[in-house]
Amino acid sequence: ELKVEQNPLFLSMQEGKNYTIYCNYSTTSDRLYWYRQDPGKSLESLFVLLSNGAVKQEGRLMASLDTKARLSTLHITAAVHDLSATYFCAVGMNRDDKIIFGKGTRLHILP
Amino acid sequence: EPEVTQTPSHQVTQMGQEVILRCVPISNHLYFYWYRQILGQKVEFLVSFYNNEISEKSEIFDDQFSVERPDGSNFTLKIRSTKLEDSAMYFCASGRQGNQPQHFGDGTRLSIL
């Protein structure tokens, strides 16, 4: 059974600082997603990572994937208050449709 | 930009009643999904639907749940006899292909009394 673990689950950080959220998963997968959720809102797709060594960047966020280590990271550079949200990683199982979500990392950026 | 729309945004229902949650996926998408999120918890997969049939379902998706695509646009989730623990936010999602990002609707908050 595929398990997806994120850490930390809660992160409070100062504006301007860098930090990394980690996502580990337990079995082979062919795709990994990062989503953002604001309180009471839907999930917004941030990144899709499909291959080992994939790296994608959008603004202050950068995601990477190491399929051998079964690890993805979401790196935040010079955080700003607008990035406060819950970030979920989700892993797709090979040839299956469903994706399994991690518990989410609640990010709170202090001005 | 096209989006997934869900109705209603909030549904309050008595325990034991049937409820139907509605979704209009993005028009050129072929894969459809339902997820739920109990308040403050993670998002849980319920069911995926492709080519007019269920392709995958979780253990949460028991005999009380069903999905339908009654016409070319709507995708519905029915809960036959609701329980208190069905209270959650239900998200519909759609995707063009299985390995593409799933686009989520704004969700329906289901409250069972």
PDB file of C-alpha atoms in Angstrom:
ATOM      1  CA  GLU A   1       0.000   0.000   0.000  1.00  0.00           C
ATOM      2  CA  LEU A   2       1.382   3.381  -0.987  1.00  0.00           C
ATOM      3  CA  LYS A   3       2.125   5.707   1.907  1.00  0.00           C
ATOM      4  CA  VAL A   4       3.065   9.351   1.509  1.00  0.00           C
ATOM      5  CA  GLU A   5       4.710  11.208   4.355  1.00  0.00           C
ATOM      6  CA  GLN A   6       5.409  14.886   4.513  1.00  0.00           C
ATOM      7  CA  ASN A   7       7.490  16.775   6.968  1.00  0.00           C
ATOM      8  CA  PRO A   8       7.282  19.038   8.662  1.00  0.00           C
ATOM      9  CA  LEU A   9       3.514  19.116   9.110  1.00  0.00           C
ATOM     10  CA  PHE A  10       3.625  22.648  10.393  1.00  0.00           C
ATOM     11  CA  LEU A  11       6.169  25.327   9.621  1.00  0.00           C
ATOM     12  CA  SER A  12       6.308  28.870  10.850  1.00  0.00           C
ATOM     13  CA  MET A  13       9.008  30.985   9.314  1.00  0.00           C
ATOM     14  CA  GLN A  14      10.077  34.561   8.889  1.00  0.00           C
ATOM     15  CA  GLU A  15       9.773  36.403   5.618  1.00  0.00           C
ATOM     16  CA  GLY A  16      12.978  36.337   3.614  1.00  0.00           C
ATOM     17  CA  LYS A  17      14.113  32.937   4.903  1.00  0.00           C
ATOM     18  CA  ASN A  18      14.604  29.742   2.906  1.00  0.00           C
ATOM     19  CA  TYR A  19      13.137  26.400   3.800  1.00  0.00           C
ATOM     20  CA  THR A  20      12.418  22.958   2.402  1.00  0.00           C
ATOM     21  CA  ILE A  21       9.406  20.670   2.723  1.00  0.00           C
ATOM     22  CA  TYR A  22      10.068  16.965   2.284  1.00  0.00           C
ATOM     23  CA  CYS A  23       7.836  14.296   0.804  1.00  0.00           C
ATOM     24  CA  ASN A  24       8.712  10.611   1.111  1.00  0.00           C
ATOM     25  CA  TYR A  25       6.722   7.824  -0.455  1.00  0.00           C
ATOM     26  CA  SER A  26       6.839   4.114   0.072  1.00  0.00           C
ATOM     27  CA  THR A  27       6.543   2.394  -3.312  1.00  0.00           C
ATOM     28  CA  THR A  28       7.554   2.988  -6.909  1.00  0.00           C
ATOM     29  CA  SER A  29       5.635   5.754  -8.568  1.00  0.00           C
ATOM     30  CA  ASP A  30       5.644   7.373 -11.972  1.00  0.00           C
ATOM     31  CA  ARG A  31       4.399  10.811 -11.006  1.00  0.00           C
ATOM     32  CA  LEU A  32       4.427  13.211  -8.134  1.00  0.00           C
ATOM     33  CA  TYR A  33       2.370  16.361  -7.680  1.00  0.00           C
ATOM     34  CA  TRP A  34       2.567  19.383  -5.447  1.00  0.00           C
ATOM     35  CA  TYR A  35      -0.638  21.251  -4.632  1.00  0.00           C
ATOM     36  CA  ARG A  36      -1.343  24.385  -2.659  1.00  0.00           C
ATOM     37  CA  GLN A  37      -4.504  24.877  -0.586  1.00  0.00           C
ATOM     38  CA  ASP A  38      -5.550  28.149   1.007  1.00  0.00           C
ATOM     39  CA  PRO A  39      -7.899  27.874   4.014  1.00  0.00           C
ATOM     40  CA  GLY A  40     -11.399  26.877   2.948  1.00  0.00           C
ATOM     41  CA  LYS A  41     -10.377  26.766  -0.695  1.00  0.00           C
ATOM     42  CA  SER A  42      -9.709  24.202  -3.362  1.00  0.00           C
ATOM     43  CA  LEU A  43      -6.400  22.659  -4.378  1.00  0.00           C
ATOM     44  CA  GLU A  44      -4.251  24.467  -6.877  1.00  0.00           C
ATOM     45  CA  SER A  45      -1.774  22.456  -8.935  1.00  0.00           C
ATOM     46  CA  LEU A  46       1.778  23.740  -8.563  1.00  0.00           C
ATOM     47  CA  PHE A  47       4.047  21.122 -10.101  1.00  0.00           C
ATOM     48  CA  VAL A  48       3.985  17.736 -11.776  1.00  0.00           C
ATOM     49  CA  LEU A  49       7.210  15.737 -11.634  1.00  0.00           C
ATOM     50  CA  LEU A  50       7.423  12.739 -13.892  1.00  0.00           C
ATOM     51  CA  SER A  51      11.023  11.564 -13.955  1.00  0.00           C
ATOM     52  CA  ASN A  52      14.042  11.052 -11.765  1.00  0.00           C
ATOM     53  CA  GLY A  53      16.017  14.248 -11.360  1.00  0.00           C
ATOM     54  CA  ALA A  54      13.130  16.436 -12.510  1.00  0.00           C
ATOM     55  CA  VAL A  55      13.317  19.980 -11.201  1.00  0.00           C
ATOM     56  CA  LYS A  56      10.679  22.631 -11.733  1.00  0.00           C
ATOM     57  CA  GLN A  57      10.595  26.218 -10.571  1.00  0.00           C
ATOM     58  CA  GLU A  58       7.856  28.786 -10.368  1.00  0.00           C
ATOM     59  CA  GLY A  59       8.678  32.058  -8.664  1.00  0.00           C
ATOM     60  CA  ARG A  60      10.007  31.387  -5.164  1.00  0.00           C
ATOM     61  CA  LEU A  61       9.053  27.705  -5.248  1.00  0.00           C
ATOM     62  CA  MET A  62      11.199  24.913  -6.630  1.00  0.00           C
ATOM     63  CA  ALA A  63      10.289  21.231  -6.633  1.00  0.00           C
ATOM     64  CA  SER A  64      12.552  18.278  -7.285  1.00  0.00           C
ATOM     65  CA  LEU A  65      12.173  14.533  -7.502  1.00  0.00           C
ATOM     66  CA  ASP A  66      14.538  11.687  -6.660  1.00  0.00           C
ATOM     67  CA  THR A  67      12.761   8.470  -7.606  1.00  0.00           C
ATOM     68  CA  LYS A  68      15.549   6.266  -6.300  1.00  0.00           C
ATOM     69  CA  ALA A  69      15.267   7.760  -2.835  1.00  0.00           C
ATOM     70  CA  ARG A  70      11.472   8.084  -3.252  1.00  0.00           C
ATOM     71  CA  LEU A  71      11.781  11.676  -2.159  1.00  0.00           C
ATOM     72  CA  SER A  72      10.526  14.980  -3.427  1.00  0.00           C
ATOM     73  CA  THR A  73      11.341  18.381  -2.011  1.00  0.00           C
ATOM     74  CA  LEU A  74       9.598  21.719  -2.263  1.00  0.00           C
ATOM     75  CA  HIS A  75      12.055  24.510  -1.620  1.00  0.00           C
ATOM     76  CA  ILE A  76      10.937  28.009  -0.713  1.00  0.00           C
ATOM     77  CA  THR A  77      13.361  30.830  -1.403  1.00  0.00           C
ATOM     78  CA  ALA A  78      13.101  34.177   0.381  1.00  0.00           C
ATOM     79  CA  ALA A  79       9.606  33.459   1.675  1.00  0.00           C
ATOM     80  CA  VAL A  80       6.908  36.108   1.468  1.00  0.00           C
ATOM     81  CA  HIS A  81       3.635  36.278   3.405  1.00  0.00           C
ATOM     82  CA  ASP A  82       1.587  35.394   0.285  1.00  0.00           C
ATOM     83  CA  LEU A  83       3.074  31.907   0.324  1.00  0.00           C
ATOM     84  CA  SER A  84       1.264  31.092   3.580  1.00  0.00           C
ATOM     85  CA  ALA A  85      -0.920  28.063   2.773  1.00  0.00           C
ATOM     86  CA  THR A  86      -1.026  24.301   3.171  1.00  0.00           C
ATOM     87  CA  TYR A  87       1.138  22.420   0.676  1.00  0.00           C
ATOM     88  CA  PHE A  88       0.324  18.850  -0.244  1.00  0.00           C
ATOM     89  CA  CYS A  89       2.407  16.387  -2.126  1.00  0.00           C
ATOM     90  CA  ALA A  90       0.527  13.606  -3.883  1.00  0.00           C
ATOM     91  CA  VAL A  91       1.878  10.498  -5.521  1.00  0.00           C
ATOM     92  CA  GLY A  92       0.417   8.563  -8.429  1.00  0.00           C
ATOM     93  CA  MET A  93       0.699   4.811  -8.530  1.00  0.00           C
ATOM     94  CA  ASN A  94       1.971   3.213 -11.690  1.00  0.00           C
ATOM     95  CA  ARG A  95      -0.757   3.090 -14.343  1.00  0.00           C
ATOM     96  CA  ASP A  96      -3.428   3.698 -11.712  1.00  0.00           C
ATOM     97  CA  ASP A  97      -5.554   6.761 -11.791  1.00  0.00           C
ATOM     98  CA  LYS A  98      -5.679   7.541  -8.125  1.00  0.00           C
ATOM     99  CA  ILE A  99      -3.235   9.751  -6.343  1.00  0.00           C
ATOM    100  CA  ILE A 100      -2.435   9.452  -2.665  1.00  0.00           C
ATOM    101  CA  PHE A 101      -1.972  12.647  -0.723  1.00  0.00           C
ATOM    102  CA  GLY A 102       0.353  13.373   2.134  1.00  0.00           C
ATOM    103  CA  LYS A 103      -1.048  14.999   5.260  1.00  0.00           C
ATOM    104  CA  GLY A 104       0.033  18.422   4.089  1.00  0.00           C
ATOM    105  CA  THR A 105       2.460  20.993   5.436  1.00  0.00           C
ATOM    106  CA  ARG A 106       0.822  24.047   6.921  1.00  0.00           C
ATOM    107  CA  LEU A 107       3.149  26.937   6.156  1.00  0.00           C
ATOM    108  CA  HIS A 108       2.796  30.169   8.078  1.00  0.00           C
ATOM    109  CA  ILE A 109       5.058  33.008   7.057  1.00  0.00           C
ATOM    110  CA  LEU A 110       5.461  35.781   9.565  1.00  0.00           C
ATOM    111  CA  PRO A 111       5.930  39.333   8.316  1.00  0.00           C
TER     112      PRO A 111
ATOM    113  CA  GLU B   1      -9.284  29.504 -18.072  1.00  0.00           C
ATOM    114  CA  PRO B   2     -11.662  26.534 -17.951  1.00  0.00           C
ATOM    115  CA  GLU B   3     -12.430  25.230 -14.511  1.00  0.00           C
ATOM    116  CA  VAL B   4     -14.195  22.426 -12.673  1.00  0.00           C
ATOM    117  CA  THR B   5     -17.447  23.619 -11.133  1.00  0.00           C
ATOM    118  CA  GLN B   6     -19.235  21.994  -8.239  1.00  0.00           C
ATOM    119  CA  THR B   7     -22.720  22.476  -6.836  1.00  0.00           C
ATOM    120  CA  PRO B   8     -23.930  23.080  -4.256  1.00  0.00           C
ATOM    121  CA  SER B   9     -21.148  24.795  -2.350  1.00  0.00           C
ATOM    122  CA  HIS B  10     -22.710  23.710   0.938  1.00  0.00           C
ATOM    123  CA  GLN B  11     -25.208  20.920   1.579  1.00  0.00           C
ATOM    124  CA  VAL B  12     -26.824  20.213   4.929  1.00  0.00           C
ATOM    125  CA  THR B  13     -28.632  16.885   5.184  1.00  0.00           C
ATOM    126  CA  GLN B  14     -30.212  14.749   7.889  1.00  0.00           C
ATOM    127  CA  MET B  15     -28.490  11.474   8.691  1.00  0.00           C
ATOM    128  CA  GLY B  16     -29.942   8.627   6.654  1.00  0.00           C
ATOM    129  CA  GLN B  17     -30.956  10.843   3.758  1.00  0.00           C
ATOM    130  CA  GLU B  18     -29.618  10.529   0.245  1.00  0.00           C
ATOM    131  CA  VAL B  19     -27.455  13.292  -1.157  1.00  0.00           C
ATOM    132  CA  ILE B  20     -26.201  13.989  -4.673  1.00  0.00           C
ATOM    133  CA  LEU B  21     -23.173  16.158  -5.249  1.00  0.00           C
ATOM    134  CA  ARG B  22     -22.738  17.567  -8.721  1.00  0.00           C
ATOM    135  CA  CYS B  23     -19.702  18.421 -10.777  1.00  0.00           C
ATOM    136  CA  VAL B  24     -19.083  19.764 -14.247  1.00  0.00           C
ATOM    137  CA  PRO B  25     -15.554  18.751 -15.252  1.00  0.00           C
ATOM    138  CA  ILE B  26     -13.437  20.627 -17.776  1.00  0.00           C
ATOM    139  CA  SER B  27     -14.903  19.864 -21.180  1.00  0.00           C
ATOM    140  CA  ASN B  28     -11.994  18.136 -22.932  1.00  0.00           C
ATOM    141  CA  HIS B  29     -10.966  16.082 -19.916  1.00  0.00           C
ATOM    142  CA  LEU B  30     -11.413  12.337 -19.918  1.00  0.00           C
ATOM    143  CA  TYR B  31     -10.599  11.336 -16.346  1.00  0.00           C
ATOM    144  CA  PHE B  32     -12.849  12.246 -13.424  1.00  0.00           C
ATOM    145  CA  TYR B  33     -12.330  11.885  -9.706  1.00  0.00           C
ATOM    146  CA  TRP B  34     -13.936  12.406  -6.341  1.00  0.00           C
ATOM    147  CA  TYR B  35     -11.949  13.110  -3.190  1.00  0.00           C
ATOM    148  CA  ARG B  36     -12.970  14.077   0.290  1.00  0.00           C
ATOM    149  CA  GLN B  37     -11.265  16.074   3.003  1.00  0.00           C
ATOM    150  CA  ILE B  38     -12.454  15.904   6.564  1.00  0.00           C
ATOM    151  CA  LEU B  39     -11.891  19.255   8.233  1.00  0.00           C
ATOM    152  CA  GLY B  40      -8.210  19.882   8.868  1.00  0.00           C
ATOM    153  CA  GLN B  41      -7.137  16.511   7.542  1.00  0.00           C
ATOM    154  CA  LYS B  42      -5.584  15.196   4.379  1.00  0.00           C
ATOM    155  CA  VAL B  43      -7.291  14.748   1.049  1.00  0.00           C
ATOM    156  CA  GLU B  44      -8.517  11.171   0.529  1.00  0.00           C
ATOM    157  CA  PHE B  45      -9.149   9.506  -2.805  1.00  0.00           C
ATOM    158  CA  LEU B  46     -12.644   8.091  -3.273  1.00  0.00           C
ATOM    159  CA  VAL B  47     -13.055   7.054  -6.885  1.00  0.00           C
ATOM    160  CA  SER B  48     -11.805   7.562 -10.417  1.00  0.00           C
ATOM    161  CA  PHE B  49     -13.923   7.293 -13.546  1.00  0.00           C
ATOM    162  CA  TYR B  50     -12.835   6.854 -17.126  1.00  0.00           C
ATOM    163  CA  ASN B  51     -14.579   5.721 -20.285  1.00  0.00           C
ATOM    164  CA  ASN B  52     -17.955   5.650 -18.528  1.00  0.00           C
ATOM    165  CA  GLU B  53     -16.938   3.300 -15.779  1.00  0.00           C
ATOM    166  CA  ILE B  54     -15.198   3.268 -12.429  1.00  0.00           C
ATOM    167  CA  SER B  55     -11.504   2.592 -12.915  1.00  0.00           C
ATOM    168  CA  GLU B  56     -10.424   2.637  -9.297  1.00  0.00           C
ATOM    169  CA  LYS B  57     -12.046   3.082  -5.910  1.00  0.00           C
ATOM    170  CA  SER B  58     -10.869   3.225  -2.321  1.00  0.00           C
ATOM    171  CA  GLU B  59     -12.161   1.310   0.676  1.00  0.00           C
ATOM    172  CA  ILE B  60     -14.050   4.452   1.703  1.00  0.00           C
ATOM    173  CA  PHE B  61     -16.149   4.114  -1.454  1.00  0.00           C
ATOM    174  CA  ASP B  62     -18.475   1.399  -0.190  1.00  0.00           C
ATOM    175  CA  ASP B  63     -21.943   0.321  -1.360  1.00  0.00           C
ATOM    176  CA  GLN B  64     -23.444   3.567  -0.081  1.00  0.00           C
ATOM    177  CA  PHE B  65     -21.547   5.530  -2.713  1.00  0.00           C
ATOM    178  CA  SER B  66     -22.107   5.653  -6.451  1.00  0.00           C
ATOM    179  CA  VAL B  67     -21.004   7.840  -9.331  1.00  0.00           C
ATOM    180  CA  GLU B  68     -22.631   8.635 -12.604  1.00  0.00           C
ATOM    181  CA  ARG B  69     -21.996  10.623 -15.706  1.00  0.00           C
ATOM    182  CA  PRO B  70     -25.607  10.991 -16.813  1.00  0.00           C
ATOM    183  CA  ASP B  71     -24.869  13.196 -19.808  1.00  0.00           C
ATOM    184  CA  GLY B  72     -21.849  14.588 -21.582  1.00  0.00           C
ATOM    185  CA  SER B  73     -21.079  17.200 -18.961  1.00  0.00           C
ATOM    186  CA  ASN B  74     -22.158  16.293 -15.426  1.00  0.00           C
ATOM    187  CA  PHE B  75     -20.399  13.924 -13.054  1.00  0.00           C
ATOM    188  CA  THR B  76     -22.265  13.125  -9.846  1.00  0.00           C
ATOM    189  CA  LEU B  77     -21.489  11.490  -6.533  1.00  0.00           C
ATOM    190  CA  LYS B  78     -24.432   9.960  -4.681  1.00  0.00           C
ATOM    191  CA  ILE B  79     -24.397   8.888  -1.063  1.00  0.00           C
ATOM    192  CA  ARG B  80     -27.449   6.708  -0.490  1.00  0.00           C
ATOM    193  CA  SER B  81     -27.872   6.830   3.284  1.00  0.00           C
ATOM    194  CA  THR B  82     -25.646   9.436   4.831  1.00  0.00           C
ATOM    195  CA  LYS B  83     -23.843   8.951   8.141  1.00  0.00           C
ATOM    196  CA  LEU B  84     -22.430  11.537  10.507  1.00  0.00           C
ATOM    197  CA  GLU B  85     -18.908  10.586   9.473  1.00  0.00           C
ATOM    198  CA  ASP B  86     -19.679  11.498   5.857  1.00  0.00           C
ATOM    199  CA  SER B  87     -19.427  15.147   6.882  1.00  0.00           C
ATOM    200  CA  ALA B  88     -16.492  16.516   4.898  1.00  0.00           C
ATOM    201  CA  MET B  89     -15.520  18.683   1.968  1.00  0.00           C
ATOM    202  CA  TYR B  90     -15.971  16.747  -1.255  1.00  0.00           C
ATOM    203  CA  PHE B  91     -13.800  17.704  -4.186  1.00  0.00           C
ATOM    204  CA  CYS B  92     -14.358  16.771  -7.792  1.00  0.00           C
ATOM    205  CA  ALA B  93     -11.343  16.755 -10.096  1.00  0.00           C
ATOM    206  CA  SER B  94     -10.733  16.114 -13.756  1.00  0.00           C
ATOM    207  CA  GLY B  95      -7.695  15.484 -15.911  1.00  0.00           C
ATOM    208  CA  ARG B  96      -6.908  15.157 -19.586  1.00  0.00           C
ATOM    209  CA  GLN B  97      -4.735  12.081 -19.128  1.00  0.00           C
ATOM    210  CA  GLY B  98      -3.929   9.846 -16.179  1.00  0.00           C
ATOM    211  CA  ASN B  99      -0.507  11.375 -15.582  1.00  0.00           C
ATOM    212  CA  GLN B 100      -1.511  15.010 -16.023  1.00  0.00           C
ATOM    213  CA  PRO B 101      -2.336  17.258 -13.065  1.00  0.00           C
ATOM    214  CA  GLN B 102      -5.850  16.917 -11.813  1.00  0.00           C
ATOM    215  CA  HIS B 103      -7.806  20.147 -11.750  1.00  0.00           C
ATOM    216  CA  PHE B 104      -9.929  20.487  -8.644  1.00  0.00           C
ATOM    217  CA  GLY B 105     -13.260  22.191  -8.160  1.00  0.00           C
ATOM    218  CA  ASP B 106     -13.964  24.468  -5.205  1.00  0.00           C
ATOM    219  CA  GLY B 107     -15.614  21.632  -3.325  1.00  0.00           C
ATOM    220  CA  THR B 108     -18.965  20.940  -1.688  1.00  0.00           C
ATOM    221  CA  ARG B 109     -19.066  21.157   2.069  1.00  0.00           C
ATOM    222  CA  LEU B 110     -21.373  18.345   3.235  1.00  0.00           C
ATOM    223  CA  SER B 111     -22.736  18.608   6.753  1.00  0.00           C
ATOM    224  CA  ILE B 112     -24.696  15.663   8.133  1.00  0.00           C
ATOM    225  CA  LEU B 113     -26.923  16.378  11.130  1.00  0.00           C
TER     226      LEU B 113
END
